[in-house]
Amino acid sequence: MASSSPPPPSQSYSSATPSYQFITHLPIAPSSPSEKVEEEEPRVPIHVVTKASQLPVDFLEPSPHSKIVIGFDCEAVDLCRDGALCIIQLAFPDAIYLVDAIEGGSVLIEACKPALESDYVTKVIHDCKRDSEALYFQFGIKLNNVVDTQIAYSLLEEQEGQRRLPDDYISLVGLLADPRYCGLSNVDKEEVRVLLRQDPNFWTYRPLSEQMIHSAADDVRFLLYIYHQMMAKLTERSLWLLAVRGALYCRCFCVNNNNYADWPSLPPIPGHQNLDDNIMYKLYFLVFIV
């Protein structure tokens, strides 16, 4: 149930309305890795989704014949296994969809499960660990086939000879400010962070305010642009490491009693495609930890 408290003061959007009231700029895929975000990008609608029928068919019905790449993120009250998922953000090239877990409930999130677990839908996200934990323990969704831009950034730094400490990870705001990828230093989330500190239930309020809608959209609207920038620069080895680390990130906080037997198989080590996952985990430990 949505909170009965009023949302932060600003224009509101009724999620029962099938049309959209808000639009945002969505950077298009660059024609070259050095191309930067322009000030005036295509304007696309932001849809608040309360029913599965409002989502694209290619997302609801993943297919090897229509593979897609989307930006992805989650908003919640305490994003973890014991929290409450509130919104799933999906960025497509022509629109942004805010999947309202409060209004749509478990039925709506279950409709998203095939895509979130599918190999045919690539989910571009910045730091997927807690998102995956929330999806797994709250809805039984095993997040799969992610491209984590936090991991990709570290790999690109390594390619360029930069060494970062194991716990030195770039934030999304920091990534957006990097001129090699977006160069947008004005994407500031501090106002929303302050509101979240003051009221942890911020994302539960309905109807969604204009501030909530644009803040949620901002977390995904640059991800496809960054994805194309990064993929053009990553070496074959880095692409493999990106896939492996992404799969391990998804499992990071989803510890269970069956050694992840119900999860998709880990990306194989080149030349060792027939090893079972128990041996693979040990080899990955040697590769990434030792």
CSV table of C-alpha atoms in Angstrom, one decimal:
chain,number,residue,atom,x,y,z
A,1,MET,CA,0.0,0.0,0.0
A,2,ALA,CA,1.2,3.5,-0.7
A,3,SER,CA,2.0,5.8,2.2
A,4,SER,CA,-0.9,8.1,3.3
A,5,SER,CA,1.6,10.9,3.9
A,6,PRO,CA,1.8,13.6,1.2
A,7,PRO,CA,4.7,13.5,-1.2
A,8,PRO,CA,7.3,16.3,-1.3
A,9,PRO,CA,5.6,19.4,-2.6
A,10,SER,CA,5.7,19.7,-6.4
A,11,GLN,CA,3.6,18.8,-9.3
A,12,SER,CA,2.4,15.2,-9.1
A,13,TYR,CA,1.7,12.5,-11.7
A,14,SER,CA,-1.2,10.1,-11.3
A,15,SER,CA,0.1,6.6,-12.1
A,16,ALA,CA,-3.5,5.6,-13.1
A,17,THR,CA,-3.3,7.9,-16.1
A,18,PRO,CA,-2.2,6.0,-19.2
A,19,SER,CA,-0.6,9.0,-20.9
A,20,TYR,CA,2.5,10.7,-19.8
A,21,GLN,CA,3.1,14.2,-18.5
A,22,PHE,CA,6.8,14.3,-18.2
A,23,ILE,CA,9.6,14.1,-20.7
A,24,THR,CA,13.4,14.1,-20.4
A,25,HIS,CA,16.5,14.3,-22.6
A,26,LEU,CA,18.0,10.9,-23.5
A,27,PRO,CA,21.5,10.9,-25.0
A,28,ILE,CA,21.7,8.9,-28.2
A,29,ALA,CA,24.4,6.4,-28.9
A,30,PRO,CA,27.6,8.2,-29.9
A,31,SER,CA,28.9,7.7,-33.4
A,32,SER,CA,32.5,7.6,-32.0
A,33,PRO,CA,33.9,6.8,-28.5
A,34,SER,CA,35.1,10.4,-28.2
A,35,GLU,CA,31.8,12.0,-28.9
A,36,LYS,CA,30.4,13.9,-25.9
A,37,VAL,CA,26.8,14.5,-24.7
A,38,GLU,CA,25.3,17.4,-26.4
A,39,GLU,CA,23.2,20.0,-24.5
A,40,GLU,CA,20.1,19.3,-26.6
A,41,GLU,CA,19.4,15.6,-26.9
A,42,PRO,CA,16.3,13.9,-28.1
A,43,ARG,CA,13.3,14.3,-25.8
A,44,VAL,CA,11.6,11.1,-24.7
A,45,PRO,CA,8.6,10.4,-22.5
A,46,ILE,CA,8.7,9.1,-19.0
A,47,HIS,CA,6.0,6.5,-18.4
A,48,VAL,CA,4.8,5.5,-14.9
A,49,VAL,CA,3.9,1.8,-15.2
A,50,THR,CA,1.3,0.2,-13.0
A,51,LYS,CA,0.3,-2.6,-15.3
A,52,ALA,CA,2.4,-5.0,-17.3
A,53,SER,CA,0.5,-4.2,-20.5
A,54,GLN,CA,2.1,-0.7,-20.4
A,55,LEU,CA,5.6,-2.2,-20.9
A,56,PRO,CA,7.2,-3.0,-24.4
A,57,VAL,CA,6.5,-6.5,-25.7
A,58,ASP,CA,10.3,-7.0,-26.4
A,59,PHE,CA,10.8,-6.6,-22.6
A,60,LEU,CA,7.9,-8.7,-21.4
A,61,GLU,CA,8.7,-11.5,-23.9
A,62,PRO,CA,12.5,-11.9,-24.2
A,63,SER,CA,13.5,-13.5,-27.5
A,64,PRO,CA,16.8,-14.5,-29.1
A,65,HIS,CA,15.4,-12.9,-32.3
A,66,SER,CA,14.9,-9.4,-30.6
A,67,LYS,CA,17.7,-8.9,-28.1
A,68,ILE,CA,17.6,-5.6,-26.4
A,69,VAL,CA,19.9,-3.4,-24.2
A,70,ILE,CA,18.2,-1.3,-21.5
A,71,GLY,CA,19.3,1.0,-18.6
A,72,PHE,CA,18.2,-0.4,-15.3
A,73,ASP,CA,18.0,0.7,-11.6
A,74,CYS,CA,15.9,0.3,-8.5
A,75,GLU,CA,14.6,2.6,-5.9
A,76,ALA,CA,13.5,1.3,-2.5
A,77,VAL,CA,13.2,1.9,1.2
A,78,ASP,CA,16.5,0.4,2.3
A,79,LEU,CA,17.6,-1.4,-0.9
A,80,CYS,CA,18.4,-4.9,0.4
A,81,ARG,CA,16.7,-8.2,1.2
A,82,ASP,CA,14.7,-6.7,4.2
A,83,GLY,CA,13.7,-3.4,2.5
A,84,ALA,CA,10.8,-2.6,0.3
A,85,LEU,CA,11.3,-2.2,-3.5
A,86,CYS,CA,9.4,0.8,-4.7
A,87,ILE,CA,10.4,1.5,-8.4
A,88,ILE,CA,12.2,-0.3,-11.1
A,89,GLN,CA,13.6,2.1,-13.7
A,90,LEU,CA,14.0,1.0,-17.3
A,91,ALA,CA,15.6,3.1,-20.0
A,92,PHE,CA,14.9,2.3,-23.6
A,93,PRO,CA,16.2,4.3,-26.6
A,94,ASP,CA,12.8,5.9,-27.1
A,95,ALA,CA,11.4,6.1,-23.6
A,96,ILE,CA,11.9,5.7,-19.8
A,97,TYR,CA,9.6,3.4,-17.9
A,98,LEU,CA,9.2,3.7,-14.1
A,99,VAL,CA,7.7,0.4,-13.0
A,100,ASP,CA,5.7,1.2,-9.8
A,101,ALA,CA,6.1,-1.7,-7.4
A,102,ILE,CA,3.9,0.1,-4.9
A,103,GLU,CA,0.9,0.5,-7.1
A,104,GLY,CA,1.5,-2.5,-9.4
A,105,GLY,CA,2.4,-4.9,-6.6
A,106,SER,CA,4.0,-8.3,-6.9
A,107,VAL,CA,2.0,-9.1,-10.1
A,108,LEU,CA,3.7,-6.3,-12.0
A,109,ILE,CA,7.2,-7.2,-10.7
A,110,GLU,CA,6.6,-10.9,-11.6
A,111,ALA,CA,5.8,-9.8,-15.1
A,112,CYS,CA,9.3,-8.3,-15.2
A,113,LYS,CA,11.0,-11.5,-14.0
A,114,PRO,CA,11.6,-13.1,-17.4
A,115,ALA,CA,13.4,-10.1,-18.7
A,116,LEU,CA,15.4,-9.5,-15.6
A,117,GLU,CA,16.6,-13.1,-15.7
A,118,SER,CA,17.0,-13.3,-19.5
A,119,ASP,CA,20.2,-13.6,-21.5
A,120,TYR,CA,18.4,-11.8,-24.3
A,121,VAL,CA,17.9,-8.6,-22.3
A,122,THR,CA,21.1,-6.8,-21.3
A,123,LYS,CA,20.6,-4.7,-18.2
A,124,VAL,CA,23.0,-1.8,-17.9
A,125,ILE,CA,23.3,-0.7,-14.3
A,126,HIS,CA,25.7,1.1,-12.0
A,127,ASP,CA,26.5,-1.2,-9.0
A,128,CYS,CA,24.0,-4.0,-9.1
A,129,LYS,CA,24.7,-5.7,-5.8
A,130,ARG,CA,22.0,-4.4,-3.6
A,131,ASP,CA,19.4,-4.2,-6.5
A,132,SER,CA,20.0,-7.9,-7.1
A,133,GLU,CA,19.7,-8.7,-3.4
A,134,ALA,CA,16.4,-6.9,-3.1
A,135,LEU,CA,15.0,-8.6,-6.2
A,136,TYR,CA,16.1,-12.1,-5.1
A,137,PHE,CA,14.9,-12.0,-1.5
A,138,GLN,CA,11.7,-10.0,-2.1
A,139,PHE,CA,10.6,-11.5,-5.4
A,140,GLY,CA,12.7,-14.5,-6.1
A,141,ILE,CA,14.2,-12.8,-9.2
A,142,LYS,CA,17.8,-13.9,-10.1
A,143,LEU,CA,19.2,-10.9,-11.9
A,144,ASN,CA,21.2,-12.0,-14.9
A,145,ASN,CA,23.1,-10.6,-17.9
A,146,VAL,CA,24.1,-7.3,-16.4
A,147,VAL,CA,26.7,-4.8,-17.7
A,148,ASP,CA,27.7,-3.0,-14.5
A,149,THR,CA,29.2,0.4,-15.4
A,150,GLN,CA,31.0,0.5,-12.0
A,151,ILE,CA,32.9,-2.6,-13.0
A,152,ALA,CA,33.5,-1.5,-16.5
A,153,TYR,CA,34.9,1.8,-15.3
A,154,SER,CA,37.5,-0.1,-13.1
A,155,LEU,CA,38.4,-2.3,-16.0
A,156,LEU,CA,39.0,0.6,-18.3
A,157,GLU,CA,41.1,2.3,-15.7
A,158,GLU,CA,43.2,-0.9,-15.5
A,159,GLN,CA,43.5,-1.0,-19.3
A,160,GLU,CA,44.9,2.6,-19.1
A,161,GLY,CA,47.4,1.5,-16.5
A,162,GLN,CA,45.6,3.1,-13.5
A,163,ARG,CA,45.5,1.0,-10.3
A,164,ARG,CA,42.6,1.6,-7.9
A,165,LEU,CA,42.2,0.3,-4.4
A,166,PRO,CA,39.8,-2.7,-4.0
A,167,ASP,CA,37.2,-0.6,-2.2
A,168,ASP,CA,37.7,2.5,-4.3
A,169,TYR,CA,34.6,2.5,-6.5
A,170,ILE,CA,33.3,5.4,-8.6
A,171,SER,CA,29.8,6.7,-7.9
A,172,LEU,CA,27.3,7.3,-10.7
A,173,VAL,CA,27.6,11.0,-10.2
A,174,GLY,CA,31.4,10.7,-10.5
A,175,LEU,CA,31.0,8.6,-13.6
A,176,LEU,CA,28.7,11.2,-15.2
A,177,ALA,CA,31.2,13.9,-14.4
A,178,ASP,CA,34.1,12.1,-16.1
A,179,PRO,CA,34.6,13.9,-19.5
A,180,ARG,CA,35.6,10.6,-21.1
A,181,TYR,CA,32.0,9.3,-20.7
A,182,CYS,CA,29.5,12.2,-20.2
A,183,GLY,CA,31.3,15.2,-18.7
A,184,LEU,CA,28.1,16.3,-16.9
A,185,SER,CA,29.0,17.7,-13.5
A,186,ASN,CA,25.6,19.3,-13.0
A,187,VAL,CA,23.7,16.0,-12.4
A,188,ASP,CA,23.4,16.5,-8.7
A,189,LYS,CA,21.5,14.1,-6.5
A,190,GLU,CA,22.2,15.9,-3.2
A,191,GLU,CA,18.7,17.3,-2.8
A,192,VAL,CA,17.1,13.9,-3.0
A,193,ARG,CA,19.8,12.4,-0.7
A,194,VAL,CA,18.9,15.0,1.9
A,195,LEU,CA,15.2,14.2,1.6
A,196,LEU,CA,16.0,10.5,1.9
A,197,ARG,CA,18.0,11.1,5.1
A,198,GLN,CA,15.1,13.1,6.5
A,199,ASP,CA,12.5,10.6,5.5
A,200,PRO,CA,13.5,7.1,4.5
A,201,ASN,CA,10.0,6.4,3.2
A,202,PHE,CA,10.5,9.0,0.4
A,203,TRP,CA,10.0,6.5,-2.4
A,204,THR,CA,6.8,5.1,-1.0
A,205,TYR,CA,4.7,8.3,-1.5
A,206,ARG,CA,2.0,8.3,-4.1
A,207,PRO,CA,1.2,9.9,-6.4
A,208,LEU,CA,4.8,10.3,-7.5
A,209,SER,CA,5.9,13.9,-7.5
A,210,GLU,CA,7.6,15.6,-10.4
A,211,GLN,CA,10.8,15.6,-8.4
A,212,MET,CA,10.6,11.9,-7.7
A,213,ILE,CA,9.9,11.1,-11.4
A,214,HIS,CA,12.8,13.1,-12.7
A,215,SER,CA,15.2,11.9,-10.0
A,216,ALA,CA,14.3,8.3,-10.8
A,217,ALA,CA,14.7,8.9,-14.6
A,218,ASP,CA,18.1,10.6,-14.1
A,219,ASP,CA,19.5,7.4,-12.6
A,220,VAL,CA,19.0,5.6,-15.9
A,221,ARG,CA,18.8,8.0,-18.7
A,222,PHE,CA,22.5,8.2,-19.3
A,223,LEU,CA,23.3,4.5,-18.9
A,224,LEU,CA,22.8,3.5,-22.6
A,225,TYR,CA,25.0,6.3,-23.7
A,226,ILE,CA,27.8,5.3,-21.3
A,227,TYR,CA,27.3,1.7,-22.3
A,228,HIS,CA,28.1,2.4,-25.9
A,229,GLN,CA,31.1,4.6,-24.9
A,230,MET,CA,32.5,1.8,-22.7
A,231,MET,CA,31.9,-1.2,-24.9
A,232,ALA,CA,33.8,0.5,-27.7
A,233,LYS,CA,36.9,0.8,-25.5
A,234,LEU,CA,36.9,-2.5,-23.6
A,235,THR,CA,39.3,-5.2,-24.8
A,236,GLU,CA,38.2,-8.8,-25.4
A,237,ARG,CA,39.8,-9.8,-22.0
A,238,SER,CA,38.1,-6.9,-20.2
A,239,LEU,CA,34.7,-7.9,-21.8
A,240,TRP,CA,35.1,-11.4,-20.3
A,241,LEU,CA,36.1,-10.0,-16.9
A,242,LEU,CA,33.1,-7.6,-17.1
A,243,ALA,CA,30.7,-10.5,-17.7
A,244,VAL,CA,32.2,-12.6,-14.9
A,245,ARG,CA,32.4,-9.8,-12.3
A,246,GLY,CA,28.8,-8.8,-13.2
A,247,ALA,CA,27.6,-12.3,-12.6
A,248,LEU,CA,29.4,-12.5,-9.3
A,249,TYR,CA,28.1,-9.0,-8.3
A,250,CYS,CA,24.6,-10.3,-8.9
A,251,ARG,CA,25.2,-13.2,-6.5
A,252,CYS,CA,27.2,-11.1,-4.0
A,253,PHE,CA,24.5,-10.7,-1.3
A,254,CYS,CA,22.3,-13.5,-2.5
A,255,VAL,CA,23.9,-16.3,-0.4
A,256,ASN,CA,21.8,-19.4,-0.2
A,257,ASN,CA,22.1,-23.0,0.8
A,258,ASN,CA,22.4,-24.7,-2.6
A,259,ASN,CA,25.6,-23.0,-3.9
A,260,TYR,CA,23.6,-21.0,-6.4
A,261,ALA,CA,22.4,-24.1,-8.2
A,262,ASP,CA,19.2,-22.3,-9.2
A,263,TRP,CA,21.1,-19.4,-10.8
A,264,PRO,CA,22.3,-19.2,-14.4
A,265,SER,CA,25.7,-20.7,-15.1
A,266,LEU,CA,28.7,-18.4,-14.7
A,267,PRO,CA,30.4,-17.2,-17.9
A,268,PRO,CA,32.9,-19.9,-18.8
A,269,ILE,CA,36.6,-19.4,-18.6
A,270,PRO,CA,38.0,-19.4,-22.1
A,271,GLY,CA,39.3,-22.9,-22.9
A,272,HIS,CA,37.5,-24.4,-19.9
A,273,GLN,CA,33.9,-24.4,-21.0
A,274,ASN,CA,33.1,-27.8,-19.4
A,275,LEU,CA,34.0,-27.1,-15.8
A,276,ASP,CA,31.2,-27.2,-13.2
A,277,ASP,CA,30.3,-24.1,-11.2
A,278,ASN,CA,32.0,-25.2,-8.0
A,279,ILE,CA,35.4,-25.4,-9.7
A,280,MET,CA,34.6,-22.2,-11.6
A,281,TYR,CA,34.0,-20.4,-8.3
A,282,LYS,CA,37.4,-21.5,-7.0
A,283,LEU,CA,39.2,-20.4,-10.2
A,284,TYR,CA,37.4,-17.1,-10.1
A,285,PHE,CA,38.5,-16.6,-6.5
A,286,LEU,CA,42.1,-17.1,-7.6
A,287,VAL,CA,41.7,-14.8,-10.6
A,288,PHE,CA,39.9,-11.9,-8.7
A,289,ILE,CA,41.0,-12.2,-5.1
A,290,VAL,CA,44.5,-13.7,-4.8
